[in-house]
Tab-separated table of C-alpha atoms in Angstrom:
chain	number	residue	atom	x	y	z
J	1	MET	CA	124.367	48.462	106.032
J	2	ASP	CA	124.951	51.283	106.563
J	3	THR	CA	123.549	54.129	108.568
J	4	ILE	CA	122.079	57.907	107.588
J	5	ILE	CA	123.696	60.390	108.979
J	6	LEU	CA	121.227	63.572	109.350
J	7	ASN	CA	124.061	65.659	109.208
J	8	ASP	CA	125.885	64.810	105.833
J	9	PRO	CA	125.912	67.535	103.584
J	10	ILE	CA	123.870	64.850	100.790
J	11	TRP	CA	120.814	64.094	103.068
J	12	GLU	CA	120.759	67.977	103.809
J	13	LEU	CA	120.760	69.728	99.884
J	14	ALA	CA	118.018	67.029	99.948
J	15	ALA	CA	116.108	67.345	102.701
J	16	ARG	CA	116.702	71.203	100.956
J	17	PHE	CA	115.290	70.142	97.930
J	18	ALA	CA	112.382	67.844	99.173
J	19	LEU	CA	111.618	70.964	101.323
J	20	ASN	CA	111.777	72.964	98.595
J	21	ALA	CA	109.896	71.358	95.634
J	22	VAL	CA	106.760	70.427	97.695
J	23	ALA	CA	106.526	74.014	98.743
J	24	MET	CA	107.558	75.685	95.339
J	25	THR	CA	104.207	72.659	94.455
J	26	ILE	CA	101.617	73.885	96.460
J	27	LEU	CA	102.774	77.165	95.991
J	28	MET	CA	102.772	77.135	91.986
J	29	PHE	CA	99.903	74.710	91.827
J	30	GLY	CA	98.307	74.079	94.644
J	31	LEU	CA	97.781	77.933	94.681
J	32	TYR	CA	98.187	80.040	91.471
J	33	TYR	CA	97.372	77.320	88.662
J	34	ARG	CA	94.022	76.564	90.241
J	35	ARG	CA	93.153	80.511	90.777
J	36	TYR	CA	94.149	81.349	87.426
J	37	ARG	CA	94.727	78.135	85.259
J	38	ASP	CA	97.563	79.211	83.989
J	39	LYS	CA	99.986	76.245	83.244
J	40	GLU	CA	102.759	78.473	80.682
J	41	LEU	CA	103.419	80.209	83.284
J	42	ALA	CA	102.804	77.695	86.553
J	43	THR	CA	105.563	75.662	84.410
J	44	THR	CA	107.785	78.355	83.971
J	45	ALA	CA	107.677	79.618	87.627
J	46	SER	CA	108.710	76.054	88.958
J	47	MET	CA	111.271	74.925	86.042
J	48	PHE	CA	113.386	78.780	87.246
J	49	ASN	CA	112.870	77.789	90.493
J	50	VAL	CA	114.563	73.871	89.868
J	51	PHE	CA	117.104	76.026	87.984
J	52	ALA	CA	117.804	78.349	90.800
J	53	PHE	CA	118.236	76.173	93.209
J	54	ALA	CA	120.890	74.469	91.188
J	55	VAL	CA	122.694	77.235	90.119
J	56	LEU	CA	122.029	78.835	94.410
J	57	THR	CA	123.241	75.387	95.534
J	58	ILE	CA	126.305	75.459	93.514
J	59	LEU	CA	126.849	78.879	94.606
J	60	SER	CA	126.360	78.230	98.292
J	61	SER	CA	129.143	75.524	98.264
J	62	VAL	CA	131.762	78.141	97.160
J	63	GLU	CA	133.717	81.474	98.291
J	64	PHE	CA	130.762	84.100	96.562
J	65	SER	CA	128.653	86.131	98.324
J	66	ILE	CA	124.982	86.904	98.948
J	67	ALA	CA	124.857	90.548	97.400
J	68	ALA	CA	126.426	88.410	93.910
J	69	GLY	CA	123.742	86.156	93.910
J	70	PHE	CA	121.346	88.348	93.958
J	71	GLY	CA	122.617	90.406	91.764
J	72	LEU	CA	122.996	88.062	89.799
J	73	PHE	CA	119.227	86.673	89.257
J	74	ALA	CA	117.703	89.688	89.524
J	75	ILE	CA	120.144	90.203	85.852
J	76	LEU	CA	118.663	86.920	84.936
J	77	ALA	CA	114.794	87.403	85.731
J	78	LEU	CA	114.268	90.946	84.185
J	79	PHE	CA	116.342	89.948	80.916
J	80	SER	CA	114.476	87.180	80.981
J	81	LEU	CA	111.213	88.291	81.850
J	82	ARG	CA	111.198	91.501	79.174
J	83	SER	CA	110.036	89.185	76.035
J	84	GLU	CA	106.266	89.472	77.478
J	85	THR	CA	104.671	91.600	79.142
J	86	ILE	CA	102.854	90.042	82.041
J	87	SER	CA	100.530	90.677	84.720
J	88	LYS	CA	101.200	91.861	88.217
J	89	ILE	CA	100.214	88.759	90.109
J	90	GLU	CA	101.699	87.211	88.430
J	91	ILE	CA	105.668	88.177	88.870
J	92	CYS	CA	104.709	88.052	92.196
J	93	TYR	CA	104.458	83.922	91.927
J	94	PHE	CA	107.048	84.078	89.808
J	95	PHE	CA	108.787	85.853	92.302
J	96	GLY	CA	107.871	83.419	95.560
J	97	SER	CA	108.770	81.310	93.027
J	98	ILE	CA	112.906	82.017	92.834
J	99	ALA	CA	112.028	82.961	96.383
J	100	ILE	CA	111.218	79.730	97.975
J	101	ALA	CA	114.709	78.967	95.652
J	102	VAL	CA	116.329	80.960	97.247
J	103	ILE	CA	115.659	80.431	101.128
J	104	CYS	CA	115.799	76.499	100.663
J	105	SER	CA	118.884	76.700	98.549
J	106	VAL	CA	121.475	78.532	100.769
J	107	LEU	CA	123.747	76.895	103.547
J	108	GLY	CA	123.892	77.546	106.576
J	109	THR	CA	120.841	77.547	108.236
J	110	GLY	CA	118.594	75.324	110.095
J	111	LEU	CA	116.713	73.190	109.267
J	112	ALA	CA	113.718	74.095	110.998
J	113	LEU	CA	114.452	77.488	110.549
J	114	VAL	CA	114.143	77.227	106.824
J	115	GLY	CA	110.702	74.968	106.659
J	116	MET	CA	109.377	77.524	109.166
J	117	ILE	CA	109.811	80.887	107.232
J	118	VAL	CA	109.247	78.292	103.862
J	119	GLY	CA	105.573	77.894	104.755
J	120	PHE	CA	104.769	81.841	106.136
J	121	VAL	CA	105.795	82.088	102.432
J	122	LEU	CA	102.887	79.750	101.475
J	123	ILE	CA	100.485	81.125	103.755
J	124	ALA	CA	100.948	84.569	102.930
J	125	ALA	CA	100.892	83.826	99.856
J	126	TRP	CA	97.250	81.970	100.359
J	127	LEU	CA	95.514	85.048	102.415
J	128	LEU	CA	96.670	87.799	100.328
J	129	ASP	CA	95.656	86.557	96.976
J	130	HIS	CA	92.480	83.918	98.427
J	131	PRO	CA	89.314	85.446	95.946
J	132	SER	CA	87.622	86.412	99.389
J	133	ILE	CA	89.666	88.481	101.417
J	134	LEU	CA	89.446	91.457	98.696
J	135	GLN	CA	86.975	90.823	95.923
J	136	SER	CA	88.267	91.979	92.353
J	137	ALA	CA	87.046	92.694	88.863
J	138	ALA	CA	87.560	90.033	86.239
J	139	SER	CA	90.460	90.364	83.812
J	140	ALA	CA	90.314	90.330	80.136
J	141	LYS	CA	93.032	91.146	77.418
J	142	LEU	CA	90.973	92.033	73.992
J	143	THR	CA	92.077	93.335	70.497
J	144	LEU	CA	89.886	95.876	69.240
J	145	ASP	CA	89.781	95.666	64.901
J	146	ARG	CA	90.216	99.291	65.545
J	147	ILE	CA	91.954	102.164	67.653
J	148	GLU	CA	88.281	104.606	68.402
J	149	PRO	CA	89.724	108.867	68.899
J	150	HIS	CA	87.891	108.442	72.060
J	151	MET	CA	90.294	106.076	73.010
J	152	LEU	CA	93.175	107.635	75.476
J	153	ALA	CA	91.573	111.399	75.262
J	154	ASP	CA	88.024	110.328	76.455
J	155	PRO	CA	88.418	106.625	78.940
J	156	ILE	CA	85.169	107.653	80.391
J	157	GLN	CA	83.585	107.563	76.839
J	158	MET	CA	85.877	104.621	76.238
J	159	ARG	CA	84.496	102.639	79.287
J	160	VAL	CA	80.857	102.930	78.143
J	161	ASP	CA	81.425	101.840	75.044
J	162	LEU	CA	83.068	99.217	75.614
J	163	SER	CA	81.353	97.879	78.851
J	164	GLU	CA	77.763	98.279	75.790
J	165	ARG	CA	79.805	96.692	73.350
J	166	LEU	CA	81.539	93.344	75.706
J	167	GLY	CA	77.462	93.533	77.774
J	168	VAL	CA	79.146	93.628	81.406
J	169	GLU	CA	80.531	96.480	83.718
J	170	VAL	CA	83.745	97.753	82.568
J	171	MET	CA	85.256	99.594	86.037
J	172	ASN	CA	88.845	100.494	83.760
J	173	PHE	CA	91.167	99.392	81.500
J	174	GLN	CA	94.715	99.610	80.236
J	175	VAL	CA	96.198	100.162	77.180
J	176	ILE	CA	99.196	98.029	76.079
J	177	GLU	CA	99.208	98.455	72.498
J	178	LEU	CA	98.216	100.526	69.758
J	179	ASN	CA	98.629	99.203	66.973
J	180	TYR	CA	98.446	102.285	63.975
J	181	VAL	CA	100.149	100.410	61.070
J	182	ASN	CA	96.759	97.773	61.453
J	183	ASP	CA	94.464	100.191	63.266
J	184	LEU	CA	94.546	97.547	66.267
J	185	ALA	CA	94.404	97.595	70.271
J	186	ARG	CA	95.330	95.773	72.564
J	187	LEU	CA	93.777	96.556	75.999
J	188	ASN	CA	93.243	94.841	79.629
J	189	VAL	CA	89.415	95.270	80.379
J	190	PHE	CA	88.670	95.394	84.291
J	191	TYR	CA	84.927	94.482	84.975
J	192	ARG	CA	82.358	92.752	86.879
J	193	THR	CA	79.167	90.583	85.515
């Protein structure tokens, strides 16, 4: 019967992948999905994490610089994220998922250090995005059936109009798109109930 050698590269890779999978699951499904209920981003970031881990594992086993690897993934991340506007918090969690894959897959660091760094990343994400740490406004994406003439010229009046229309205190809004052909406006509205 063969004994498991903990210094064997295959077992180390399996341990790194397990650590990566557990940390990514905590980040994306334990924190992000539970707070925001966005299945699409949680799934996308999780799959990207696994893909990044696989590619970085191969790149770290050959003569390839870390800078080139980061450059490659920066290009891939920008390319894949350009298709749809995503919020700042979504970008943050998405990058956190990628960071965990990079931390766990690059060989040459001890598993204890990797575990400590991943733990730090998860604790920081939990604390910094905890609902009771910083109270923020809720947000909603709206499509208006007409473009108000004062939408850009008088944001204070537009905020008052949105508050009356929605029945909440609109604190701020962001114009995402103005479509003059169809007379539609897409907005992000930040409000308090």
